[in-house]
Coordinates of C-alpha atoms in Angstrom, one line a residue:
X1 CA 0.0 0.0 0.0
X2 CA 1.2 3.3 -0.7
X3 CA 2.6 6.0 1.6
X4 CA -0.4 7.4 4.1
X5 CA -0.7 11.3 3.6
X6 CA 0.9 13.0 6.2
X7 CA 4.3 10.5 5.2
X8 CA 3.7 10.8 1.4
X9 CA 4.1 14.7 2.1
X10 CA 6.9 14.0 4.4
X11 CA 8.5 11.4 1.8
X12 CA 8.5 14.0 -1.3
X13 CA 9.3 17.0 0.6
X14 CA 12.7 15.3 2.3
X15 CA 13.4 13.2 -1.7
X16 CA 12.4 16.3 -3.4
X17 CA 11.8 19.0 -1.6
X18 CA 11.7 21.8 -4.8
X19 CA 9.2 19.9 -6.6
X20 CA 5.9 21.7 -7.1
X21 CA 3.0 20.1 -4.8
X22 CA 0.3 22.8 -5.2
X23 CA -0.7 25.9 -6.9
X24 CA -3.0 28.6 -6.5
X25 CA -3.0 31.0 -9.1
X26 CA 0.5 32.4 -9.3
X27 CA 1.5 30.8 -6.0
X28 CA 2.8 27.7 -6.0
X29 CA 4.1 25.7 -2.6
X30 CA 7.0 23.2 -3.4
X31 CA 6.6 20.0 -1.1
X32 CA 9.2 21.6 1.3
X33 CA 7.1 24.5 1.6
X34 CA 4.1 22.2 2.1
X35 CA 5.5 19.9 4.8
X36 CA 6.5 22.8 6.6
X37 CA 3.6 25.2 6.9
X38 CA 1.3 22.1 7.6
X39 CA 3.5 21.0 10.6
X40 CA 3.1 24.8 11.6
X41 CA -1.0 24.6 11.2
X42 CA -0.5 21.4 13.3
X43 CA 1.5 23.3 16.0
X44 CA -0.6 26.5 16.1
X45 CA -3.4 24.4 16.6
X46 CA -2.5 22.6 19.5
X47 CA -0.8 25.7 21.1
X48 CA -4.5 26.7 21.1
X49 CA -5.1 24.1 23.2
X50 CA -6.8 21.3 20.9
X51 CA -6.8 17.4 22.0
X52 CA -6.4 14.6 19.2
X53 CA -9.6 13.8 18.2
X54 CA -10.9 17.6 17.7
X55 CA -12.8 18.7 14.8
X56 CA -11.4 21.5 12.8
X57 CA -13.8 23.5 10.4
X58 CA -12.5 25.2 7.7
X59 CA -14.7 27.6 4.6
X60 CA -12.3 27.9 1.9
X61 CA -12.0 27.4 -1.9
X62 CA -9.7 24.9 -3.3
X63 CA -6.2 26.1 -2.9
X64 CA -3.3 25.8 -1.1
X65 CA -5.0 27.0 2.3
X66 CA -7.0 23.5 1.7
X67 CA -3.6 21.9 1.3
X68 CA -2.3 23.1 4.4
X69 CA -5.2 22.0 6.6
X70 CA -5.8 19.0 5.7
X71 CA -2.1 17.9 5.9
X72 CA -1.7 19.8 9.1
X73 CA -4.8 18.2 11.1
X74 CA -3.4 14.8 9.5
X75 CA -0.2 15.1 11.3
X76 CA -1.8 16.4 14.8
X77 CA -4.3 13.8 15.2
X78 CA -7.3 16.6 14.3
X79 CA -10.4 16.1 12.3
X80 CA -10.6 18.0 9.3
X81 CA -13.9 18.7 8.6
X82 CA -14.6 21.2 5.7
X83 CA -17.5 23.3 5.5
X84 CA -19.7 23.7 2.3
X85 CA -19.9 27.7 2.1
X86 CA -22.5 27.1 -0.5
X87 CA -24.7 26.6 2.1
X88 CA -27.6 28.7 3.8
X89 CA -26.7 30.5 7.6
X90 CA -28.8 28.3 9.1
X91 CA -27.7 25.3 7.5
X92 CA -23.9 25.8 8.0
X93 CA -24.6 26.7 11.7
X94 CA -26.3 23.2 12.5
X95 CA -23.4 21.7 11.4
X96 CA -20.9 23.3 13.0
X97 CA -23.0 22.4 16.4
X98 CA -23.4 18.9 15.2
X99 CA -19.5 18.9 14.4
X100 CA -18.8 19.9 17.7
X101 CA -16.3 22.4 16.1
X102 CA -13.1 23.1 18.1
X103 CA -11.9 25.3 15.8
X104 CA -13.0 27.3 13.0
X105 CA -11.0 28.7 10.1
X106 CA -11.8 31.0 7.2
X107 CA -11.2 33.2 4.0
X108 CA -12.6 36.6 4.5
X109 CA -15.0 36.5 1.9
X110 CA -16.5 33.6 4.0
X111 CA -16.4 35.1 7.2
X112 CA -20.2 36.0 7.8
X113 CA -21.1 32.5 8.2
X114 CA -18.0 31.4 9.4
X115 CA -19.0 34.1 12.4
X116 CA -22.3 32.4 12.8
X117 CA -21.1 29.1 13.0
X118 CA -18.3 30.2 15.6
X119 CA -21.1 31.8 17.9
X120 CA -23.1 28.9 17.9
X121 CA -19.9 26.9 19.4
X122 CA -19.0 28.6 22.7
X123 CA -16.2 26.5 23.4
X124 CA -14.1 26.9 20.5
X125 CA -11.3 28.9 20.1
X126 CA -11.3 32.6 18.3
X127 CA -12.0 32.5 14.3
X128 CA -8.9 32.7 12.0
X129 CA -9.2 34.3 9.0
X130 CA -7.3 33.9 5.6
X131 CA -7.4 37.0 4.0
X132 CA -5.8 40.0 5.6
X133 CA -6.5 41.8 8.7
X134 CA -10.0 43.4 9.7
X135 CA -10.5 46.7 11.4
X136 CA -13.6 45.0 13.8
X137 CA -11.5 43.6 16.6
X138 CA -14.9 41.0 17.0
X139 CA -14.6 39.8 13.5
X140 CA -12.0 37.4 14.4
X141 CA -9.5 36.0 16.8
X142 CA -6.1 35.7 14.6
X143 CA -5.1 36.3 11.0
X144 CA -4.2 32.8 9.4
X145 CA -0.3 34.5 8.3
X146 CA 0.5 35.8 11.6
X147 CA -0.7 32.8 13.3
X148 CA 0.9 30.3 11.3
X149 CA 4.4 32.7 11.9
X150 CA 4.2 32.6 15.5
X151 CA 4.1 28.7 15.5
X152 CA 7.3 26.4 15.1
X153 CA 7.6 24.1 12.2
X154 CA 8.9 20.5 13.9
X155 CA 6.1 18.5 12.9
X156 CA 4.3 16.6 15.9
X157 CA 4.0 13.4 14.2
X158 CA 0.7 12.4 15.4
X159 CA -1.9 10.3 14.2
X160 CA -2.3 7.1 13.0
X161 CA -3.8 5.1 9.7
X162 CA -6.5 4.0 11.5
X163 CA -7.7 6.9 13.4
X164 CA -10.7 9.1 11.9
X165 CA -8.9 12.8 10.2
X166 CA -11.5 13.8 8.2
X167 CA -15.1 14.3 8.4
X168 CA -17.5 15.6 5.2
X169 CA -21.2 16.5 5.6
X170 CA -23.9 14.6 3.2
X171 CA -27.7 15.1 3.2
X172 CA -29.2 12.9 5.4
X173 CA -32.9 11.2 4.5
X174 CA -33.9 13.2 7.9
X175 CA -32.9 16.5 6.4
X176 CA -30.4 16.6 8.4
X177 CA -27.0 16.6 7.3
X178 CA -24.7 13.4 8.7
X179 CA -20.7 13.5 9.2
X180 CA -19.2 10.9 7.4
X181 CA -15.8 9.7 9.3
X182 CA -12.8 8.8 7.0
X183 CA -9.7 7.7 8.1
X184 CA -6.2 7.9 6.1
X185 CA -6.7 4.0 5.2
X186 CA -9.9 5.0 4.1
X187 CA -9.0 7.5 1.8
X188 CA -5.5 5.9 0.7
X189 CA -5.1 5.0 -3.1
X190 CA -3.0 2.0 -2.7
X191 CA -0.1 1.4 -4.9
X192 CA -2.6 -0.7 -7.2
X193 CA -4.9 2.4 -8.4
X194 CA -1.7 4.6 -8.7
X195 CA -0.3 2.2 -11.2
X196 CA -4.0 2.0 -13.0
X197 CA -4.2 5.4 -12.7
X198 CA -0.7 6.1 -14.3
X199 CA 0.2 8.3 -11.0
X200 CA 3.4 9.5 -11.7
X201 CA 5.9 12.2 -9.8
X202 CA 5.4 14.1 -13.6
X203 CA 1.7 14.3 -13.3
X204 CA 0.5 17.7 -13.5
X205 CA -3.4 16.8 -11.8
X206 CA -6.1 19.7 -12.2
X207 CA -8.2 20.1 -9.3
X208 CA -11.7 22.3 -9.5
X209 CA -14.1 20.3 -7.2
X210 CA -14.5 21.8 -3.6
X211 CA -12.8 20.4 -1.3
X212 CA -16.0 19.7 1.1
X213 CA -16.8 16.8 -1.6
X214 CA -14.7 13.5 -1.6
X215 CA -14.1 14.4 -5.1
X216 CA -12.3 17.5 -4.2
X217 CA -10.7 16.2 -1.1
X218 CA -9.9 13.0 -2.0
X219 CA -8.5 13.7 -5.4
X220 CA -5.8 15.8 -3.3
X221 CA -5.1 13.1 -1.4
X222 CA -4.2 10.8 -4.3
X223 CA -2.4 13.3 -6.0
X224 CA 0.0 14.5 -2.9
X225 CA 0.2 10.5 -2.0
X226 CA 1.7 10.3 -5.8
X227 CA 4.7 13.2 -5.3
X228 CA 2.0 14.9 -8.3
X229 CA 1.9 18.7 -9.2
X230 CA -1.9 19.7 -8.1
X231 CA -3.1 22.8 -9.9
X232 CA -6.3 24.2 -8.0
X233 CA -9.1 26.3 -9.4
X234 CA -11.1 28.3 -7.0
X235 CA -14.2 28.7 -9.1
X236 CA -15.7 26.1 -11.6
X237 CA -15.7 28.9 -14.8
X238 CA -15.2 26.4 -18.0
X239 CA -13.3 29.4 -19.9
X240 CA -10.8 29.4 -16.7
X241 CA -11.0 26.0 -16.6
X242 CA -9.6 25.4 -20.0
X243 CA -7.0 27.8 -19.7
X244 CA -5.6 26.8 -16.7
X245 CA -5.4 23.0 -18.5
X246 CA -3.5 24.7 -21.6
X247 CA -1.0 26.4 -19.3
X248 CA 0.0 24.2 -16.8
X249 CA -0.3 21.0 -19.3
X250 CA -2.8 19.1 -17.2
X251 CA -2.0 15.0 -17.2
X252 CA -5.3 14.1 -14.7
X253 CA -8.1 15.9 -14.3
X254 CA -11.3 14.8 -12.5
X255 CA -14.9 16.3 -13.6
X256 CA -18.4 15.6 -12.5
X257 CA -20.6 15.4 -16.0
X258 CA -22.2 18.5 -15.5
X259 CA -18.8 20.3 -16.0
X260 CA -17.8 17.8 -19.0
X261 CA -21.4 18.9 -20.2
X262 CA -20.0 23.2 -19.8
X263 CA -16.5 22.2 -21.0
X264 CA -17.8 20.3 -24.6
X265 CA -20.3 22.6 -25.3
X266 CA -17.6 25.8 -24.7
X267 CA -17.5 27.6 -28.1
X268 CA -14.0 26.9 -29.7
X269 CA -13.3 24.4 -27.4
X270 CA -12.0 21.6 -30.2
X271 CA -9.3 24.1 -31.4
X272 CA -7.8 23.8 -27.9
X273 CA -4.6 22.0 -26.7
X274 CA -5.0 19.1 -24.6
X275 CA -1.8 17.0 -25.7
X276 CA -0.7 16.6 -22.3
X277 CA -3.7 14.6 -20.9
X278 CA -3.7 11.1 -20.0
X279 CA -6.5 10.6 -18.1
X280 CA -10.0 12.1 -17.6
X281 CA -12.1 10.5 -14.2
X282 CA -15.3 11.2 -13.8
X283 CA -18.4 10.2 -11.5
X284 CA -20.4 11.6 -8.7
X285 CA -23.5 11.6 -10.9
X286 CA -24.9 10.3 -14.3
X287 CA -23.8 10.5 -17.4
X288 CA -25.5 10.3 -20.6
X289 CA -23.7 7.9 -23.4
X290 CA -24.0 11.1 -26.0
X291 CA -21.9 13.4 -23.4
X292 CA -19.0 10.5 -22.5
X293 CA -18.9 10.3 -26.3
X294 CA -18.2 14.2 -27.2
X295 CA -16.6 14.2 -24.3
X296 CA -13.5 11.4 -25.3
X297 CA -13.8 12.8 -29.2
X298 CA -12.8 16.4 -28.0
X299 CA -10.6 16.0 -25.0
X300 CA -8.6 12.6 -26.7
X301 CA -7.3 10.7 -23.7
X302 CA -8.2 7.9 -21.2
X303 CA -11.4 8.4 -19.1
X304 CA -11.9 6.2 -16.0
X305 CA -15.6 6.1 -14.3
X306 CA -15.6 6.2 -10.6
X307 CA -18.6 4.9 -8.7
X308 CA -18.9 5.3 -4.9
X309 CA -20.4 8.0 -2.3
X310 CA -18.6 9.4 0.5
X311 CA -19.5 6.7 2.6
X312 CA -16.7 4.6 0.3
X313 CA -14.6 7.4 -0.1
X314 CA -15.9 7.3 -3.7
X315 CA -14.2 4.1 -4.7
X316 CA -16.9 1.0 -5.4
X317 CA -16.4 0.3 -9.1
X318 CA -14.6 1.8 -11.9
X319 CA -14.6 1.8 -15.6
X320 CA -11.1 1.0 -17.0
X321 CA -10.1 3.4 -20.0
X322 CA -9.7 -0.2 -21.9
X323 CA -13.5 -0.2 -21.4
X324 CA -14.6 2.9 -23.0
X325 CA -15.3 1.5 -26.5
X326 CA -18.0 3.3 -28.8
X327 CA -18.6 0.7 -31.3
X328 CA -19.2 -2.9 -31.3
X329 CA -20.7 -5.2 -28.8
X330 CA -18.3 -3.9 -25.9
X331 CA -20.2 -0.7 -26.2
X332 CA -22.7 -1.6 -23.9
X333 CA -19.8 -1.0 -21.1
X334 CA -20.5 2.6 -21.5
X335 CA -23.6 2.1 -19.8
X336 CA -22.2 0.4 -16.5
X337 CA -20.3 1.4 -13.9
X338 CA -17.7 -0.9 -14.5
X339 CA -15.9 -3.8 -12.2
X340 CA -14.0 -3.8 -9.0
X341 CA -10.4 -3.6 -7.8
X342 CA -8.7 -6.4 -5.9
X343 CA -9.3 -4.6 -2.9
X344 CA -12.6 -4.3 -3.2
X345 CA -16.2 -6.5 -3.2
X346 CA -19.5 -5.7 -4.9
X347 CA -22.3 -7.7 -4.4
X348 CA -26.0 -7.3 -5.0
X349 CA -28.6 -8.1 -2.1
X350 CA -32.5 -8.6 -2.3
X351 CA -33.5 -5.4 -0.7
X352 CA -36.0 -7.5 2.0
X353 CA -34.4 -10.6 2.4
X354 CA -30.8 -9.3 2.6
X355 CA -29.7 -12.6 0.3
X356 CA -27.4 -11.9 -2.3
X357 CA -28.8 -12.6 -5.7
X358 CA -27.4 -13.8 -8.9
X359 CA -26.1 -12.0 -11.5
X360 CA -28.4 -9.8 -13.9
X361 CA -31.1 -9.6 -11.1
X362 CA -31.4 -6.3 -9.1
X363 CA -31.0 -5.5 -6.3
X364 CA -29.6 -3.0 -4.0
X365 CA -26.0 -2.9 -4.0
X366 CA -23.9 -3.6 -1.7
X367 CA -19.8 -2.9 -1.5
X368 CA -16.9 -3.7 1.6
X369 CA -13.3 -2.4 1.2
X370 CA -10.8 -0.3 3.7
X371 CA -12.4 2.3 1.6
X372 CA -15.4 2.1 3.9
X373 CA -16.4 4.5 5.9
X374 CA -16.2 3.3 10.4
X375 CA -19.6 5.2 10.7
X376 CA -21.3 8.4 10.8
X377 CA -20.9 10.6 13.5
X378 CA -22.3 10.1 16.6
X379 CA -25.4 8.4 14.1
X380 CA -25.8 4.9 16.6
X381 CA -29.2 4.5 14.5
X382 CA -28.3 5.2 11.6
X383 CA -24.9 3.8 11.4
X384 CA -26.8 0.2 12.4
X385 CA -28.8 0.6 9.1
X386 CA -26.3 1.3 7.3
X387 CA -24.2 -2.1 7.6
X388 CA -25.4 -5.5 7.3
X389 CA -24.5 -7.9 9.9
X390 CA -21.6 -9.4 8.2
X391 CA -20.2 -5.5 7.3
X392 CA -21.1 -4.9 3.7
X393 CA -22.3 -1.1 3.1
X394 CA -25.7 -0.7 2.0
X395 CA -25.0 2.0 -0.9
X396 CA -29.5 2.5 -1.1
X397 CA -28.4 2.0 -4.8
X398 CA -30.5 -0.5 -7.0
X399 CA -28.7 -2.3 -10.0
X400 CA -26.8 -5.6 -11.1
X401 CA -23.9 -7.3 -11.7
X402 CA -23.8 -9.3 -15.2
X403 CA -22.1 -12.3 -15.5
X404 CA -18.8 -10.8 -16.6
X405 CA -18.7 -9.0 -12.9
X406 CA -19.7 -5.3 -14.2
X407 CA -22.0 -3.2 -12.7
X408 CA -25.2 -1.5 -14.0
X409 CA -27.3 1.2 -12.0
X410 CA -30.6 1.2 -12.7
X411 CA -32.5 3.3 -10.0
X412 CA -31.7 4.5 -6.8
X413 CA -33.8 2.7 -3.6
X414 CA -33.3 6.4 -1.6
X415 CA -34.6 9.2 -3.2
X416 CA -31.4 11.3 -3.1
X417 CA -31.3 13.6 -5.9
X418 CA -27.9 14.5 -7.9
X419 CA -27.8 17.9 -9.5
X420 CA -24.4 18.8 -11.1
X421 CA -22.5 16.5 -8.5
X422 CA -24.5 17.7 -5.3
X423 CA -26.4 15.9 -3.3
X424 CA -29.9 16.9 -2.7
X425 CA -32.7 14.9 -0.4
X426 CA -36.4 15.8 -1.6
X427 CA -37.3 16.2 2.6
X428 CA -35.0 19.4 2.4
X429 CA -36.9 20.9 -0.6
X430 CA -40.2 19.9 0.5
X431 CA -39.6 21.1 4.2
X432 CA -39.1 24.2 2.9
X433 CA -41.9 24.4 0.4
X434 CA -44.2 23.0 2.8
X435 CA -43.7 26.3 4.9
X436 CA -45.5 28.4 2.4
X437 CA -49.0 29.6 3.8
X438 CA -50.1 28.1 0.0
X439 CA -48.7 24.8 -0.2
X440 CA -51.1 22.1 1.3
X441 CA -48.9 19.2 0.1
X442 CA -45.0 18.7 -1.5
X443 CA -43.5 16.0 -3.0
X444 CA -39.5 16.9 -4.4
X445 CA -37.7 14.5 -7.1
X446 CA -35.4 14.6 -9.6
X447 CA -35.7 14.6 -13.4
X448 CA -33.3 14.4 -16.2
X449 CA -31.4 17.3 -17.2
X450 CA -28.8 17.6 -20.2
X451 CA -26.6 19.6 -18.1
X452 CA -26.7 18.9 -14.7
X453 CA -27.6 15.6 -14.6
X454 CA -30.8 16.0 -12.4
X455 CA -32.8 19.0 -11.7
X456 CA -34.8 19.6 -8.2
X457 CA -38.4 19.3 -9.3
X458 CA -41.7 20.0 -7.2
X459 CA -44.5 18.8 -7.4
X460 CA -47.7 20.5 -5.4
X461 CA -51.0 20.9 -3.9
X462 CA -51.9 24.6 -3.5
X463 CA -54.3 25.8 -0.9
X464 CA -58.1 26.8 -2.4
X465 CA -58.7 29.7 0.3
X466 CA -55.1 31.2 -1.0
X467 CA -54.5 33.7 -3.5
X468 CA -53.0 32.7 -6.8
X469 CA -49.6 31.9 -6.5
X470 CA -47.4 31.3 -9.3
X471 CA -44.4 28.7 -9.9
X472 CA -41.6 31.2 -9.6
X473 CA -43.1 32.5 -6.5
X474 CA -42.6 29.5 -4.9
X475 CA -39.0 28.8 -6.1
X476 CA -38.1 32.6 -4.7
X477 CA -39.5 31.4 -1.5
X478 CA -36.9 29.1 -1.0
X479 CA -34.0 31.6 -1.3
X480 CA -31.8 32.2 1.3
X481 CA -33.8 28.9 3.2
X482 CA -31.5 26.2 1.4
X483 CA -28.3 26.4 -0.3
X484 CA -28.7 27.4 -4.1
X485 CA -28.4 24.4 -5.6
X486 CA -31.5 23.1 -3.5
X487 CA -33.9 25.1 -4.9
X488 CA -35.8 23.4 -7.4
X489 CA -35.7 24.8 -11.1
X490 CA -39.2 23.4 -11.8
X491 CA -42.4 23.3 -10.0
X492 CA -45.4 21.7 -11.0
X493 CA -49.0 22.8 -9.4
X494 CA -50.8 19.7 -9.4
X495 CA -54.2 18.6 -8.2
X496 CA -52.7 16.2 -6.3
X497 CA -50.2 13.9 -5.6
X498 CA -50.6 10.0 -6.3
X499 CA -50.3 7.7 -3.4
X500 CA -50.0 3.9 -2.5
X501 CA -52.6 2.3 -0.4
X502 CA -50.5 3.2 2.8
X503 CA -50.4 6.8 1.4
X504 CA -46.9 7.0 0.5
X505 CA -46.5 9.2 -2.1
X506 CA -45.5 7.7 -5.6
X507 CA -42.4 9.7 -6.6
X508 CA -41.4 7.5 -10.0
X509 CA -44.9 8.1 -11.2
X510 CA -44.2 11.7 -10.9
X511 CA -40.9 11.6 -12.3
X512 CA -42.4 9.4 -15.1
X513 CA -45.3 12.2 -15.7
X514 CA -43.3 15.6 -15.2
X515 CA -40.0 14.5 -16.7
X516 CA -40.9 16.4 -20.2
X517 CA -42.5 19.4 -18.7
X518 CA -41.3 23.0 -18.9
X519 CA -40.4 25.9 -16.3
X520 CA -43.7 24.6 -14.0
X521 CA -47.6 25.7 -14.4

């Protein structure tokens, strides 16, 4: 197995300590400069008076500030646990108190929520901010420069493989959002995907996923575990995007389908040089076979399909480059999520019974690795459902396996919804919705959308004794209660909803019925 993070960085920085781990723009750290401002976030941290174990928040972009944190709470035994800053006040703040947040850190631009979520934890230490100083002495405790100066650089070595150090935040079907505890096993590549991967010390990797996301986060990992050059884009514009891969000759680059879908459809965009890639990896939502298609025609390299959640650190199955044929019988592939690694099992389950099926029946699927997440946090419920006795990971995915061992999705037993990468659960659309003095009855799904994969759609039952009340209404009613990408871009009024004879509603007849409809009625 490879090199664990905190000794990968160690590893490169003392074999090569001038080589390029991460850039930000026109900054780049070398892995000397890396190993040694994470051992001094590690140190400033505990001079604050953290204990292993601690959860560190952090709201910042991808960068080198990302970089720093992670490695640093890696090598002091901390919890990184970054914060989606895409989200609402009130959403960020219960999960900073469900965190338990020792420690919160920021860039300026972020600081507004990162202030609510700091007042809602009295016990942790003042904010720091990335970003310059303030004139407010309340708007923070330290400035992320300064306080990184006053701490020494001998790195703590703390921390072990097996101990949780990092915690992401996924929609729960409660609405409420659940920590998902990874540990440096969990999230290691092994020398096995490296090699499959073609992971090299000469790989230049582009990274432009947020770094709350596994994709983000754990396609840092890999790429610092490999000695790589990691190129970071703070916003997802395709123009910058493209540019950035041009310019810093981008080997890897990992992209949920929704950014394939802006990157192929960017005018000009097959005049453009992409020489220097080797391998395109994509996942985190569906893709549609006429996307994948333009997508290896324009960009003319290896693409490798990814499928997992955060609760496998995204690694289930994958779909070999090999695999990614077009034409001929083998181009059914392109439809399935591909086989498994040697480290890891798949199998398919009757969803009542629990008893694994045979191949080509579905059933919900089922995975077990050391890519497996130990639990949610403090989720005792929960966490039970989530395993079966014998410790596979119920994924709530329907498909099968065919007899050659690859894997095809075919529905999803949850109702998550995945818009452009995100995940969305239809109770934290409809408990919104359902808070409008119109709205007698809710029901959110997803539907197919060329871009983004899924789009939020609502369906529902307006009042009689209310006044009218149009579909946009509705959707402006929900900003500023949910994160953006929440609100849904269609709403259907509807007489009302279809139910089973236990009154469950029936969300694939919806689906089935309001998939082709416009902007809502």
């Amino acid at each position: 197995m490879s090199p664990f993070l905190p000794d990968a960085v160690r590893r490169h920085a003392a074999r090569r300590p001038d080589a390029p781990a991460v850039t930000e723009g026109t900054r780049t750290l070398t892995y000397d400069q890396l190993d040694r401002r994470s051992n001094r976030v590690a140190r400033a941290l505990l001079a604050v008076g953290l204990s292993p174990g601690a959860r560190v928040g952090y709201l910042v972009r991808p960068g080198s500030t990302c970089a720093e944190l992670l490695v640093g709470c890696a090598k002091a035994g901390f919890v990184a646990t970054p914060l989606n800053w895409r989200l609402a006040e009130p959403e960020l703040v219960a999960v900073a108190r469900d965190a338990e947040l020792a420690a919160v850190l920021t860039q300026r631009e972020f600081l507004p929520g990162a202030r609510a979520a700091r007042a809602a934890l009295p016990g942790a230490v003042p904010l720091v901010v990335d970003g310059g100083a303030g004139t407010d002495e309340h708007d923070y405790g330290y400035d992320y420069e300064q306080w990184l100066t006053a701490a020494d650089d001998t790195d703590p070595g703390a921390g072990t493989e097996d101990a949780v150090f990092l915690q992401l935040y996924t929609s729960g079907t409660t609405g409420l959002p659940k920590g998902v505890q990874l540990t440096l096993r969990n999230v290691s590549a092994g020398d096995y995907q490296l090699r499959e991967m073609e992971w090299t010390e000469t790989a230049v990797a582009l990274n432009a996923m947020p770094v709350f996301h596994i994709a983000g986060t754990g396609w840092l990992v890999t790429a610092l575990s490999a000695g790589a050059h990691t190129v970071m884009v703070p916003d997802l514009v395709p123009q910058t995007v493209v540019d950035v891969m041009e310019r810093h000759r981008i080997t890897h680059a990992f992209f949920v389908p929704a950014m394939l879908h802006l990157l192929t459809t960017l005018p000009g965009i097959g005049e453009r040089d992409f020489s220097a890639l080797r391998l395109i990896v994509y996942g985190a939502s569906p893709i549609t076979p006429a996307l994948l298609r333009r997508s290896m025609e324009i960009f003319g390299c290896g693409f490798y399909q990814k499928y997992g959640q955060t609760e496998t650190t995204g690694s289930a199955s994958r779909l070999l480059p090999e695999d990614h044929v077009v034409d001929g019988p083998r181009a059914r592939l392109l439809r399935s999520a591909g086989n498994t690694r040697p480290d890891v099992e798949v199998a398919i389950a009757d969803p009542v019974t629990g008893e694994h099926v045979a191949p080509t029946v579905v059933g919900e699927i089922l995975t077990r690795s050391h890519h497996v997440t130990p639990g949610y946090w403090q989720r005792p419920a929960e966490n039970a459902a989530l395993f079966t006795a014998d410790g596979w990971l119920r994924t709530g995915d329907a498909g099968y396996l065919d007899e050659d061992g690859y894997l095809f999705i075919t529905d999803r037993i949850k109702d998550m919804i995945i818009t452009g990468g995100e995940n969305v659960y239809p109770i934290e659309v409809e408990s919104v919705l359902a808070e409008h003095p119109a709205v007698l009855d809710v029901a959110a799904f997803g539907t197919p959308h060329e871009k983004w994969g899924e789009a939020v759609t609502a369906a529902v039952v307006l009042r009689p004794t209310e006044g009218p009340v149009t579909a946009d209404d509705l959707i402006d009613f929900t900003r500023g209660r949910i994160a953006s990408y929440k609100k849904p871009r269609v709403v259907h009024v509807v007489a009302e909803l279809p139910r089973n004879p236990s009154g469950k509603v029936l969300k694939r007849v919806l689906r089935d019925d309001l998939a082709t409809g416009g902007e809502g009625s």
